[in-house]
Amino acid sequence: MNYPGYTLVRREDCPEQHGALTVLNHDVSGATVLLVENEDTNKAFGIGFGTFPSDDTGVFHILEHSVLAGSEKYPVTSPFLQLLKSSMASFLNAMTFPDKTVYPFATPNETDFRNLMDVYLNAVFCPLAMVDKAVFEQEGWHRDADGTVSGVVYNEMQGALASPDAQLQNALERAMFPDTAYGFVSGGDPASIPALTYEKYQRVYRRHYSADNCCITLYGKMDMAEKLAFLDEHYLSRMPKGTSRPRLTVQDQQNGVRVHIPYYTENPEPDQVQCALAWYTGAFADRERQLGVEILLDALLGTNQSPLKAALLEQKLGADIDIGFDDSTLQPTLELVLRGATAETAPKFAVGVKQAVTDLLAGGIPEELLLASLNAMEFASLERPGSLPDGVLDAIYAATGWLHTGDPALLLHTDKLFASLREKLSTGWFNDLLKNLLLAEPVQVIQTPALPKKNEEDAAPARNDGKLVLDHPLTVADLGDGDRSAAGTVEPLAGAELLHHPSKGSLYLNFYYDLGECTPEEVQYLDLLTDILDELDTPEHTARELQTQRATWLGNSMACISFWTGRQEGSPCHAKLTWNMSLLERNLDKAIALGSEYLYKTCLTGPKAEEAFARVLSQQKLNMEQQFIRQGNQYAAVRAAAHYSVEYALSERCSGVTGYHFLCGLLEQADWAAMGKKLEAVREKVLNHAALTVSLHGSEEALAKLRALLPGSALLPRAAPLPSPTQRC
């Protein structure tokens, strides 16, 4: 493995990435390069810089926008927006984190990859923004003739920091990290952004956007030697090492600090107080400990039925408790946020957490809960669900590991961590971890609603200019035939329609119960049912036990309502109650049994169910009210689209403003016994009588096993008709 211009640091197999990792240092520039070589045709590139703010001006957020606004070779305002018109990229973006800025992309096309890599590298190393102050003024801030301040980032952050959650998070970070980069608003505080001068912006760019302060990732099936030669010849060899790299500093822990902040709202309510508690979780480099924290939080606080969250909710200090954990920073932190509290109950939260943890430790953490969370996270690490392509995720992980330890491959290895933690389940290690974490004095921020201060300013118009000119524009010949998916099969099975799509690895099993015969109100109740099922007992298991079983034997499992417009003649709208599972093939029999129990046997009547109804609906109402503040434009868009689309009309009725009013009406009536009977009726109507489609992504062996398991299970409706492909809502 000889790569001219680079020094080999190490090469190693990486089963988690289904390939090999190679770490290189560039001889002239000092840049770190990670090669992730595997058979993934969705190739990816990423370049990440260590960017550590020293104030609230948002300089690195502004730089992220600015370098994407044209470069020496591509002197147009928005090369990336123009690339989107012709590129085959599966991902194309940039991200500002509290301590780094990453520029990744992914594409399955070789020509497209070469174009994008050149555009990205030219953007970050040769931006026009360093010689054109107009870019800084457009993307950062400027003052109009009438004295008002505007700019893309300035306007964006006014919206981003308007929500109570954002203000609470910023106050918490200031309290935890008063002396380091993490205490500043990396995106920029509108009150401070106008203090940033063009000269300082240039100085910050030159100090941080250097090749010796970057980590480059090349991922997938490609000619790595060719890509490395291009990097060396056109960019890295022209960039000698700097005298010193910027470094992060470590914060002395601020345990016991207490802060009170207001949140300005037109209608302050006494039960809108929030309290955030935060703890430091140890060194970033101790990956076993950080993974242990994540497993611990999931086991104890992941759902309303998890033991620590259940104990905290029983204290009735607020309506809901959220958890947060960030293990990507130099000093990882976890936080608990009490929502829907009052001025009297919020200060009691820290004491309540300490008492609940002490009570839990008296009996010890149930080993089966920890095992279930460990299994679920190990499965997720293999499955890697989410919206980011694997290569983009690896580029972010590489930049993070490189930044804090110098090792870009650190976060790409997980197998040994899970094996080690599995051995610790019965040793009391997790009990000690919980004691060390949550019995320490937390940093505390209490946020109280108050009447607003208004400061509205107009935005500046966006610039427009010429077109992007590439050296090798994509042609039809570059597109090729593409990888064609294997053909699926359709067959009847015990009154249902069974679809099979061949695949290897993890197995995906989905059940689609048709809602074409349901009224709009019944669909609303079914949507509520999918949110409440996790809280309900069955004759065989409590809700907590059933959740533990699901986490132990399944990867992901979820019931939800789905709406989409079909491609059949007339474009019908489909409405389905869906039950989705991912699992290992050997656990297919467990999946059928657990799905049957979860969907059909949960108890919808009785005191425990009624208590769950009140709790979940209150949490949903609070959550929607917070989302209205953060994402009000999205709710408005769905409400407008509901006038023209059946799909959006149903979505709006269940999870939009109309759905919110439906929730409020149920909470005002508080007739939980009647609600339980209604839920039983709609469940009986759909699960036992609706048309059903079953979809399996798995091997032929899994298909044969499913054919044997399904006919005798409860998951098949009684004498269900085959679904009609043109069923309308």
XYZ file of C-alpha atoms in Angstrom:
729
model
C 0.000 0.000 0.000
C 2.255 2.766 -1.294
C 0.648 6.201 -1.595
C 3.189 8.827 -2.841
C 3.063 11.992 -0.773
C 1.533 10.290 2.261
C 2.898 8.426 5.274
C 1.032 5.300 6.343
C -0.002 5.437 10.006
C -1.795 2.087 10.067
C -4.099 -0.209 8.143
C -6.644 -2.532 9.771
C -9.681 -4.644 9.053
C -12.995 -3.203 10.221
C -15.897 -5.704 10.283
C -18.287 -2.955 11.389
C -17.663 -1.130 8.091
C -17.485 -4.372 6.057
C -14.027 -3.480 4.848
C -10.654 -2.028 5.785
C -9.480 1.263 7.273
C -6.283 3.075 6.327
C -5.016 6.122 8.238
C -2.555 8.405 6.409
C -0.747 11.673 7.094
C 0.017 13.980 4.189
C 3.736 14.740 4.173
C 3.687 18.390 3.108
C 0.499 19.765 4.664
C 0.085 17.522 7.713
C -3.523 16.714 6.801
C -4.984 13.485 8.209
C -6.717 11.178 5.716
C -8.904 8.157 6.474
C -9.724 5.598 3.784
C -12.787 3.410 4.404
C -12.561 0.770 1.678
C -15.589 -1.478 1.190
C -18.091 -2.497 -1.498
C -20.557 0.357 -0.929
C -21.221 1.990 -4.313
C -22.683 5.078 -2.618
C -19.245 6.667 -2.374
C -18.680 9.484 0.113
C -16.213 12.271 0.829
C -15.903 14.503 3.845
C -13.512 17.164 5.070
C -13.764 18.367 8.661
C -11.973 21.249 10.393
C -11.526 21.877 14.096
C -13.423 25.131 14.667
C -13.552 26.450 18.229
C -15.594 29.632 18.852
C -14.241 32.251 21.235
C -17.361 34.426 21.215
C -21.062 34.397 20.244
C -20.606 36.005 16.818
C -21.222 32.702 15.005
C -18.100 33.207 12.887
C -17.811 29.513 11.981
C -21.475 29.290 11.020
C -20.991 32.345 8.811
C -17.834 30.809 7.336
C -19.704 27.599 6.549
C -22.248 29.617 4.563
C -19.552 31.801 3.015
C -17.273 29.121 1.613
C -20.310 27.614 -0.101
C -20.905 30.956 -1.821
C -18.284 30.619 -4.541
C -14.566 29.923 -4.918
C -11.640 30.831 -7.181
C -12.330 28.007 -9.624
C -16.127 28.185 -9.322
C -16.883 31.923 -8.928
C -20.662 31.760 -8.505
C -22.783 32.583 -5.505
C -24.353 29.162 -4.923
C -22.396 26.380 -6.644
C -24.043 23.771 -4.448
C -27.558 24.843 -5.318
C -26.614 24.687 -8.981
C -25.016 21.266 -8.510
C -28.280 19.952 -7.103
C -29.895 20.542 -10.480
C -27.593 18.065 -12.243
C -25.782 16.029 -9.600
C -26.705 12.473 -8.636
C -25.640 13.132 -5.049
C -27.524 11.187 -2.380
C -26.294 13.739 0.171
C -24.880 17.232 -0.297
C -24.499 19.577 2.654
C -22.285 21.116 5.322
C -22.629 21.199 9.110
C -21.406 23.486 11.873
C -20.972 21.703 15.215
C -19.910 23.285 18.533
C -16.286 22.248 17.895
C -15.947 21.363 14.196
C -17.271 22.123 10.731
C -17.762 19.217 8.331
C -18.354 19.313 4.572
C -19.563 15.867 3.379
C -21.253 14.496 0.283
C -22.211 11.085 -1.110
C -22.943 9.943 -4.654
C -23.036 6.612 -6.507
C -21.576 8.114 -9.699
C -17.816 8.302 -10.357
C -17.867 11.440 -12.535
C -20.165 13.146 -10.085
C -17.794 12.220 -7.243
C -14.806 13.830 -8.986
C -16.800 16.999 -9.699
C -18.111 17.296 -6.164
C -14.749 16.624 -4.531
C -13.140 19.396 -6.568
C -15.969 21.832 -5.835
C -15.828 21.060 -2.095
C -12.041 21.334 -1.854
C -11.928 24.546 -3.858
C -14.704 25.965 -1.711
C -13.008 25.337 1.645
C -9.438 26.147 0.585
C -9.991 28.924 -1.999
C -13.226 30.767 -1.077
C -14.077 34.070 -2.730
C -15.283 35.271 0.645
C -11.683 36.052 1.644
C -11.408 38.673 -1.109
C -15.063 39.705 -1.479
C -16.522 41.458 1.552
C -19.961 41.322 -0.049
C -20.095 37.580 0.681
C -19.479 38.238 4.380
C -22.125 40.945 4.435
C -24.659 38.783 2.622
C -24.110 35.561 4.586
C -23.213 37.101 7.947
C -24.598 40.554 8.594
C -24.865 44.062 7.173
C -26.648 47.255 8.103
C -29.186 48.663 5.673
C -29.636 52.359 4.903
C -32.401 52.642 7.492
C -30.138 51.172 10.190
C -31.696 47.701 10.372
C -29.391 44.673 10.577
C -29.836 41.717 8.233
C -27.933 38.739 6.789
C -28.558 35.051 6.102
C -27.053 33.706 9.335
C -28.301 36.662 11.366
C -31.871 36.082 10.210
C -31.583 32.305 10.526
C -30.393 32.491 14.135
C -33.141 34.903 15.110
C -35.565 32.131 14.264
C -33.427 29.317 15.669
C -32.998 31.005 19.060
C -36.636 32.031 19.367
C -37.762 28.720 20.869
C -37.648 28.129 24.624
C -35.714 24.895 24.112
C -32.897 26.660 22.229
C -32.618 29.330 24.900
C -32.623 26.719 27.652
C -29.905 24.719 25.871
C -27.702 27.780 25.384
C -28.048 28.769 29.034
C -27.162 25.226 30.100
C -24.029 25.197 27.933
C -22.944 28.597 29.263
C -23.352 27.339 32.809
C -21.427 24.106 32.169
C -18.634 25.597 30.017
C -18.100 29.230 31.053
C -14.393 29.181 30.125
C -14.218 27.099 26.932
C -15.505 27.047 23.353
C -18.554 24.990 24.322
C -19.983 27.874 26.332
C -20.550 29.985 23.214
C -23.418 29.857 20.708
C -21.635 28.214 17.801
C -24.425 29.177 15.410
C -24.241 32.811 16.516
C -26.308 34.966 18.849
C -28.102 37.768 16.932
C -27.175 40.161 19.737
C -23.459 39.453 19.117
C -23.255 38.738 15.378
C -22.956 42.473 14.432
C -19.787 42.650 16.563
C -17.960 40.446 14.046
C -15.719 42.457 11.727
C -14.624 41.376 8.266
C -10.986 41.491 9.366
C -11.552 39.136 12.299
C -13.592 36.835 10.055
C -10.602 36.614 7.672
C -8.164 35.937 10.533
C -10.343 33.172 11.960
C -10.631 31.528 8.547
C -6.865 31.533 7.965
C -6.165 30.057 11.403
C -8.731 27.255 11.298
C -9.189 26.371 7.612
C -5.668 25.038 7.179
C -4.760 21.587 5.882
C -3.005 20.589 9.122
C -6.257 21.317 10.975
C -8.430 19.015 8.870
C -9.414 15.370 8.547
C -10.395 14.041 5.112
C -12.429 10.863 4.645
C -12.782 8.810 1.456
C -15.411 6.086 1.735
C -16.710 3.280 -0.466
C -15.822 1.384 -3.608
C -13.402 3.551 -5.588
C -9.831 3.934 -6.773
C -8.331 5.366 -3.595
C -4.884 5.903 -5.115
C -6.376 8.103 -7.837
C -8.303 10.211 -5.322
C -5.256 10.596 -3.085
C -3.109 11.673 -6.029
C -5.702 14.323 -6.949
C -5.765 15.613 -3.374
C -1.990 15.769 -3.244
C -1.404 17.407 -6.622
C -4.195 19.983 -6.698
C -4.547 20.971 -3.049
C -2.558 19.488 -0.165
C 0.958 19.837 -1.605
C 0.305 23.554 -2.059
C -0.428 24.026 1.660
C 2.606 23.815 3.987
C 2.009 23.118 7.666
C 1.213 26.002 9.965
C 3.249 26.844 13.041
C 0.581 25.575 15.449
C -2.924 24.135 15.380
C -5.736 25.645 17.444
C -6.629 23.452 20.428
C -9.617 22.897 22.696
C -9.225 23.431 26.433
C -10.789 21.393 29.231
C -13.369 23.005 31.506
C -13.203 22.656 35.283
C -16.497 21.038 36.248
C -19.185 23.427 37.447
C -21.166 21.013 39.636
C -23.856 22.699 41.690
C -24.189 25.857 39.549
C -27.781 27.174 39.421
C -29.156 29.618 36.843
C -32.607 31.179 36.340
C -33.609 32.545 32.931
C -36.854 33.929 31.451
C -38.654 32.779 28.354
C -40.653 35.507 26.633
C -44.104 34.529 25.392
C -47.340 36.362 24.646
C -49.306 34.105 27.005
C -47.145 32.986 29.923
C -48.771 30.101 31.770
C -47.841 28.945 35.279
C -47.325 25.333 34.110
C -44.838 26.200 31.335
C -41.755 26.312 33.570
C -38.852 24.078 32.498
C -35.934 22.774 34.531
C -32.785 21.298 32.969
C -30.235 19.289 34.959
C -26.902 18.341 33.415
C -23.903 16.221 34.370
C -20.460 15.564 32.873
C -20.041 11.920 31.831
C -16.253 11.518 31.712
C -13.568 11.572 29.027
C -14.464 11.407 25.348
C -11.675 8.870 24.753
C -13.259 6.405 27.200
C -15.668 5.011 24.609
C -16.700 2.080 26.764
C -17.920 4.441 29.473
C -19.753 6.682 26.997
C -21.504 3.710 25.379
C -22.354 2.482 28.869
C -23.961 5.847 29.652
C -26.069 5.611 26.489
C -27.224 2.080 27.366
C -27.955 3.140 30.944
C -30.059 6.130 29.859
C -32.076 4.011 27.428
C -32.725 1.306 30.027
C -33.730 3.677 32.820
C -35.269 6.657 31.015
C -36.088 5.550 27.459
C -39.882 5.303 27.927
C -42.529 6.239 30.458
C -42.346 2.652 31.731
C -38.574 2.701 32.277
C -37.917 2.528 36.034
C -36.221 5.860 36.628
C -38.544 7.866 34.382
C -41.594 6.135 35.869
C -40.388 7.020 39.380
C -39.819 10.656 38.384
C -43.229 10.955 36.714
C -44.859 9.579 39.865
C -43.479 12.592 41.742
C -45.807 14.753 39.586
C -43.345 17.628 39.342
C -44.179 18.187 35.660
C -45.876 16.709 32.619
C -42.878 15.050 30.953
C -39.128 14.426 31.175
C -36.765 14.434 28.200
C -33.228 13.097 28.132
C -30.256 14.341 26.132
C -26.789 12.884 25.711
C -23.959 14.261 23.586
C -20.835 12.093 23.507
C -19.277 13.860 20.499
C -17.610 16.686 22.441
C -14.305 16.757 24.332
C -16.295 16.646 27.593
C -19.497 14.640 26.973
C -22.620 15.584 28.914
C -26.067 14.239 29.694
C -29.146 16.204 30.648
C -32.647 15.694 31.983
C -35.289 18.302 31.160
C -38.472 18.581 33.204
C -41.276 20.050 31.100
C -44.664 21.397 32.105
C -43.529 22.278 35.636
C -44.437 25.227 37.864
C -42.341 27.734 39.759
C -42.922 25.639 42.893
C -42.149 22.182 41.462
C -39.192 22.972 39.161
C -36.680 23.603 42.002
C -37.579 20.183 43.458
C -36.464 18.301 40.366
C -32.797 17.866 41.359
C -33.763 16.488 44.767
C -36.364 14.259 43.116
C -33.779 12.795 40.732
C -31.363 12.081 43.571
C -34.085 10.360 45.592
C -35.324 8.281 42.647
C -31.756 7.179 41.813
C -31.068 6.274 45.453
C -34.243 4.187 45.605
C -33.375 2.419 42.361
C -29.832 1.632 43.485
C -31.163 0.112 46.709
C -32.502 -2.799 44.686
C -30.048 -2.603 41.798
C -30.760 -2.091 38.116
C -32.581 -5.114 36.619
C -30.055 -6.941 34.444
C -32.690 -7.816 31.830
C -33.347 -4.105 31.211
C -29.672 -3.438 30.587
C -29.380 -6.479 28.328
C -32.384 -5.357 26.276
C -30.940 -1.861 25.767
C -27.504 -3.262 24.941
C -28.982 -5.634 22.365
C -31.061 -2.867 20.795
C -28.067 -0.528 20.497
C -25.806 -3.243 19.120
C -28.422 -4.019 16.478
C -28.748 -0.314 15.640
C -24.966 -0.006 15.286
C -25.068 -2.738 12.652
C -28.244 -1.516 10.954
C -27.282 2.175 11.138
C -30.800 3.514 10.612
C -31.286 7.155 9.750
C -31.283 9.640 6.910
C -27.504 9.992 6.471
C -25.620 7.700 4.065
C -23.110 5.451 5.839
C -20.157 7.251 4.285
C -21.362 10.668 5.442
C -21.844 9.336 8.969
C -18.346 7.854 8.879
C -16.893 11.199 7.749
C -18.494 12.940 10.740
C -17.300 10.183 13.087
C -13.789 10.380 11.611
C -13.582 14.155 12.124
C -14.824 13.750 15.709
C -12.365 10.991 16.677
C -9.474 12.790 14.988
C -10.318 16.086 16.685
C -10.369 14.755 20.249
C -7.824 11.909 20.161
C -5.940 12.165 16.868
C -7.455 8.840 15.768
C -10.032 9.168 12.946
C -10.898 5.448 13.182
C -11.783 5.518 16.894
C -15.570 5.769 16.505
C -15.765 3.258 13.652
C -14.973 0.297 15.932
C -17.766 -0.868 18.264
C -17.749 -4.696 18.387
C -15.268 -4.978 21.261
C -17.104 -2.304 23.256
C -20.389 -4.213 23.175
C -18.634 -7.471 24.060
C -16.895 -5.861 27.033
C -20.067 -4.234 28.342
C -21.972 -7.500 27.978
C -19.488 -9.056 30.396
C -20.076 -6.208 32.864
C -23.865 -6.649 33.068
C -23.747 -8.881 36.145
C -20.803 -7.213 37.909
C -22.543 -4.092 39.258
C -20.594 -1.871 36.842
C -23.755 -0.138 35.606
C -24.945 0.487 39.178
C -21.633 2.173 39.963
C -21.873 4.198 36.755
C -25.359 5.427 37.671
C -24.187 6.343 41.161
C -21.172 8.263 39.852
C -23.278 10.130 37.303
C -26.617 11.149 38.763
C -25.775 11.349 42.462
C -23.235 14.080 41.685
C -24.435 17.674 41.992
C -25.861 18.739 38.608
C -25.734 22.040 36.802
C -29.289 23.403 36.954
C -31.141 25.897 34.760
C -34.749 26.901 35.475
C -36.649 28.694 32.719
C -39.761 30.692 33.612
C -42.195 32.216 31.045
C -42.552 35.998 30.979
C -44.062 38.656 28.730
C -42.031 39.268 25.552
C -39.551 41.821 24.347
C -40.095 42.485 20.644
C -37.317 43.234 18.187
C -38.301 42.516 14.599
C -36.142 43.419 11.617
C -36.476 42.961 7.878
C -34.384 40.482 5.908
C -32.168 41.452 2.987
C -32.825 40.141 -0.546
C -30.722 37.208 -1.753
C -28.083 37.679 -4.453
C -28.276 36.091 -7.902
C -25.557 35.563 -10.488
C -24.150 33.198 -13.149
C -24.077 29.445 -13.675
C -21.612 26.866 -12.388
C -19.162 25.560 -15.014
C -17.652 22.125 -14.264
C -14.599 20.529 -15.880
C -16.506 17.275 -16.398
C -20.270 17.865 -16.469
C -22.402 14.750 -16.093
C -23.644 13.195 -19.316
C -26.110 10.404 -20.030
C -23.164 8.035 -20.488
C -22.033 8.707 -16.923
C -25.355 7.548 -15.543
C -25.036 3.920 -16.681
C -27.755 1.368 -16.108
C -27.535 1.463 -12.325
C -27.829 -1.444 -9.924
C -31.197 -3.063 -10.366
C -32.973 -4.451 -7.338
C -33.909 -8.110 -7.379
C -37.528 -8.662 -8.393
C -39.966 -9.281 -5.554
C -42.812 -11.780 -5.364
C -46.493 -11.536 -4.393
C -48.586 -14.399 -3.045
C -51.773 -14.896 -1.006
C -51.328 -16.247 2.523
C -54.265 -17.073 4.791
C -56.369 -14.233 3.397
C -53.559 -11.653 3.360
C -51.221 -10.512 0.610
C -47.573 -11.438 1.218
C -44.828 -9.448 -0.539
C -41.257 -10.754 -0.497
C -38.139 -8.772 -1.415
C -34.875 -10.768 -1.349
C -32.163 -9.323 0.872
C -29.256 -10.409 3.044
C -28.351 -9.425 6.565
C -31.025 -7.937 8.801
C -34.645 -8.902 8.253
C -37.459 -6.341 7.912
C -41.061 -7.384 8.464
C -43.935 -4.911 7.978
C -47.698 -5.361 8.412
C -50.065 -2.912 6.661
C -53.706 -3.002 7.855
C -55.910 -1.059 5.458
C -57.980 1.822 6.890
C -60.149 2.417 3.830
C -63.316 1.514 5.744
C -62.548 3.770 8.728
C -64.087 7.170 9.378
C -61.760 10.168 9.840
C -62.516 10.167 13.584
C -61.639 6.471 13.838
C -58.320 7.178 12.136
C -57.635 9.830 14.790
C -58.297 7.309 17.549
C -56.064 4.751 15.855
C -53.280 7.312 15.686
C -53.668 7.847 19.440
C -53.661 4.093 19.956
C -50.224 3.764 18.338
C -48.860 6.343 20.801
C -50.437 4.690 23.839
C -49.654 1.019 23.158
C -46.173 1.305 24.700
C -47.761 2.265 28.027
C -50.189 -0.642 28.343
C -50.009 -4.033 30.039
C -51.115 -7.348 28.554
C -52.427 -10.408 30.459
C -48.944 -11.967 30.151
C -46.623 -8.975 30.694
C -46.524 -5.495 32.145
C -45.764 -2.686 29.710
C -42.181 -2.522 30.985
C -41.684 -6.283 30.608
C -43.079 -6.235 27.079
C -40.789 -3.363 26.095
C -37.840 -5.293 27.513
C -38.806 -8.344 25.454
C -39.091 -6.249 22.290
C -35.705 -4.611 22.853
C -34.115 -8.006 23.578
C -35.380 -9.855 20.514
C -36.019 -7.102 17.952
C -33.925 -4.307 16.483
C -36.625 -1.686 15.980
C -40.368 -2.172 16.357
C -43.009 0.494 15.920
C -46.721 0.893 15.295
C -47.845 3.996 13.431
C -50.384 5.397 10.982
C -49.106 5.921 7.430
C -50.647 7.952 4.600
C -49.383 8.147 1.030
C -50.640 8.795 -2.467
C -50.312 5.713 -4.681
C -49.107 5.428 -8.263
C -52.173 3.518 -9.461
C -54.661 4.948 -11.917
C -56.484 7.813 -10.286
C -53.687 8.291 -7.706
C -55.612 6.913 -4.715
C -54.674 7.839 -1.178
C -53.711 4.893 1.003
C -54.173 4.916 4.766
C -52.635 2.075 6.768
C -52.071 1.044 10.345
C -48.510 -0.269 10.131
C -46.511 -2.534 12.435
C -42.832 -2.451 11.499
C -40.077 -4.715 12.839
C -36.374 -5.179 12.104
C -34.677 -8.249 13.518
C -32.203 -11.053 13.050
C -33.639 -13.974 11.098
C -33.189 -16.413 13.982
C -35.665 -14.353 16.056
C -38.552 -14.456 13.566
C -40.730 -16.678 15.784
C -40.213 -14.254 18.690
C -41.180 -11.332 16.442
C -44.500 -12.937 15.485
C -45.317 -13.749 19.106
C -44.374 -10.295 20.395
C -46.245 -8.522 17.596
C -49.375 -10.545 18.300
C -49.250 -9.748 21.993
C -48.427 -6.067 21.517
C -51.139 -5.314 18.953
C -53.966 -7.599 20.024
C -53.664 -8.181 23.776
C -52.842 -4.810 25.327
C -55.461 -3.867 27.919
C -57.324 -0.739 26.814
C -59.708 -0.516 29.769
C -59.240 -0.337 33.513
C -57.552 2.077 35.954
C -53.970 1.530 34.682
C -54.990 2.130 31.075
C -56.952 5.252 32.026
C -53.969 6.608 33.939
C -51.791 6.005 30.862
C -54.305 7.828 28.620
C -54.171 10.944 30.794
C -50.375 10.883 31.024
C -49.644 10.305 27.329
C -52.185 12.815 26.028
C -50.819 15.486 28.379
C -47.289 14.787 27.151
C -48.399 14.914 23.523
C -50.201 18.220 24.030
C -47.097 19.746 25.634
C -44.854 18.368 22.892
C -47.058 19.778 20.116
C -47.162 23.208 21.758
C -43.352 23.257 21.790
C -43.235 22.156 18.158
C -45.633 24.931 17.152
C -42.978 27.378 18.371
C -40.022 25.618 16.719
C -41.671 24.405 13.520
C -44.752 26.544 13.071
C -44.077 26.972 9.349
C -44.287 23.195 8.816
C -47.638 22.954 10.574
C -48.911 25.863 8.488
C -47.726 24.181 5.282
C -49.485 20.905 6.120
C -52.676 22.775 7.070
C -52.636 24.605 3.734
C -51.923 21.399 1.774
C -54.830 19.681 3.547
C -57.232 21.678 1.342
C -55.818 20.045 -1.809
C -54.665 16.542 -0.800
C -56.379 13.656 0.981
C -52.975 12.522 2.266
C -52.262 15.881 3.903
C -55.851 16.228 5.130
C -55.493 12.976 7.068
C -52.045 13.940 8.355
C -53.336 17.306 9.512
C -56.286 15.671 11.243
C -54.012 13.314 13.201
C -50.829 15.281 13.853
C -51.543 18.864 12.798
C -53.480 21.723 14.350
C -56.763 19.801 14.018
C -55.144 16.848 15.792
C -54.019 19.198 18.563
C -57.577 20.429 19.103
C -58.763 16.799 19.134
C -56.244 16.106 21.918
C -57.358 19.163 23.868
C -60.991 18.068 23.620
C -60.201 14.625 25.007
C -58.197 16.135 27.862
C -61.020 18.528 28.740
C -63.585 15.704 28.781
C -61.241 13.346 30.661
C -63.686 10.489 30.077
C -60.978 7.851 29.940
C -63.346 4.902 30.321
C -65.244 5.959 27.192
C -61.970 6.510 25.373
C -60.845 2.984 26.243
C -64.042 1.500 24.805
C -63.649 3.581 21.642
C -60.070 2.367 21.210
C -61.173 -1.234 21.695
C -63.831 -0.820 19.029
C -61.509 0.637 16.388
C -58.802 -1.911 17.179
C -61.314 -4.749 16.720
C -62.554 -3.242 13.463
C -59.106 -2.874 11.925
C -56.994 -5.728 13.292
C -59.654 -8.398 12.904
C -61.462 -7.310 9.757
C -59.303 -4.996 7.605
C -57.424 -6.070 4.501
C -53.781 -6.847 5.287
C -50.551 -6.678 3.306
C -47.415 -8.261 4.799
C -44.009 -7.222 3.453
C -40.851 -9.222 4.119
C -37.316 -8.112 3.236
C -35.270 -11.237 3.881
C -33.926 -14.518 2.612
C -35.817 -17.411 1.039
C -35.335 -19.321 4.292
C -37.024 -16.500 6.209
C -39.887 -16.524 3.701
C -40.447 -20.254 4.219
C -40.402 -19.791 7.974
C -42.877 -16.906 7.763
C -45.256 -19.003 5.655
C -45.330 -21.539 8.470
C -45.622 -19.044 11.347
C -48.224 -16.551 10.091
C -51.342 -18.678 9.424
C -51.726 -19.658 13.080
C -50.847 -16.256 14.542
C -53.101 -13.466 15.776
C -51.496 -11.005 13.355
C -53.743 -12.119 10.486
C -57.278 -10.650 10.418
C -60.160 -13.086 10.520
C -61.218 -13.864 6.936
C -59.571 -10.669 5.727
C -60.162 -9.809 2.064
C -57.183 -9.205 -0.179
C -56.407 -5.480 -0.302
C -57.636 -3.565 -3.309
C -54.836 -1.697 -5.115
C -57.183 1.236 -5.762
C -58.665 1.510 -2.279
C -59.440 5.131 -1.547
C -59.692 6.865 1.795
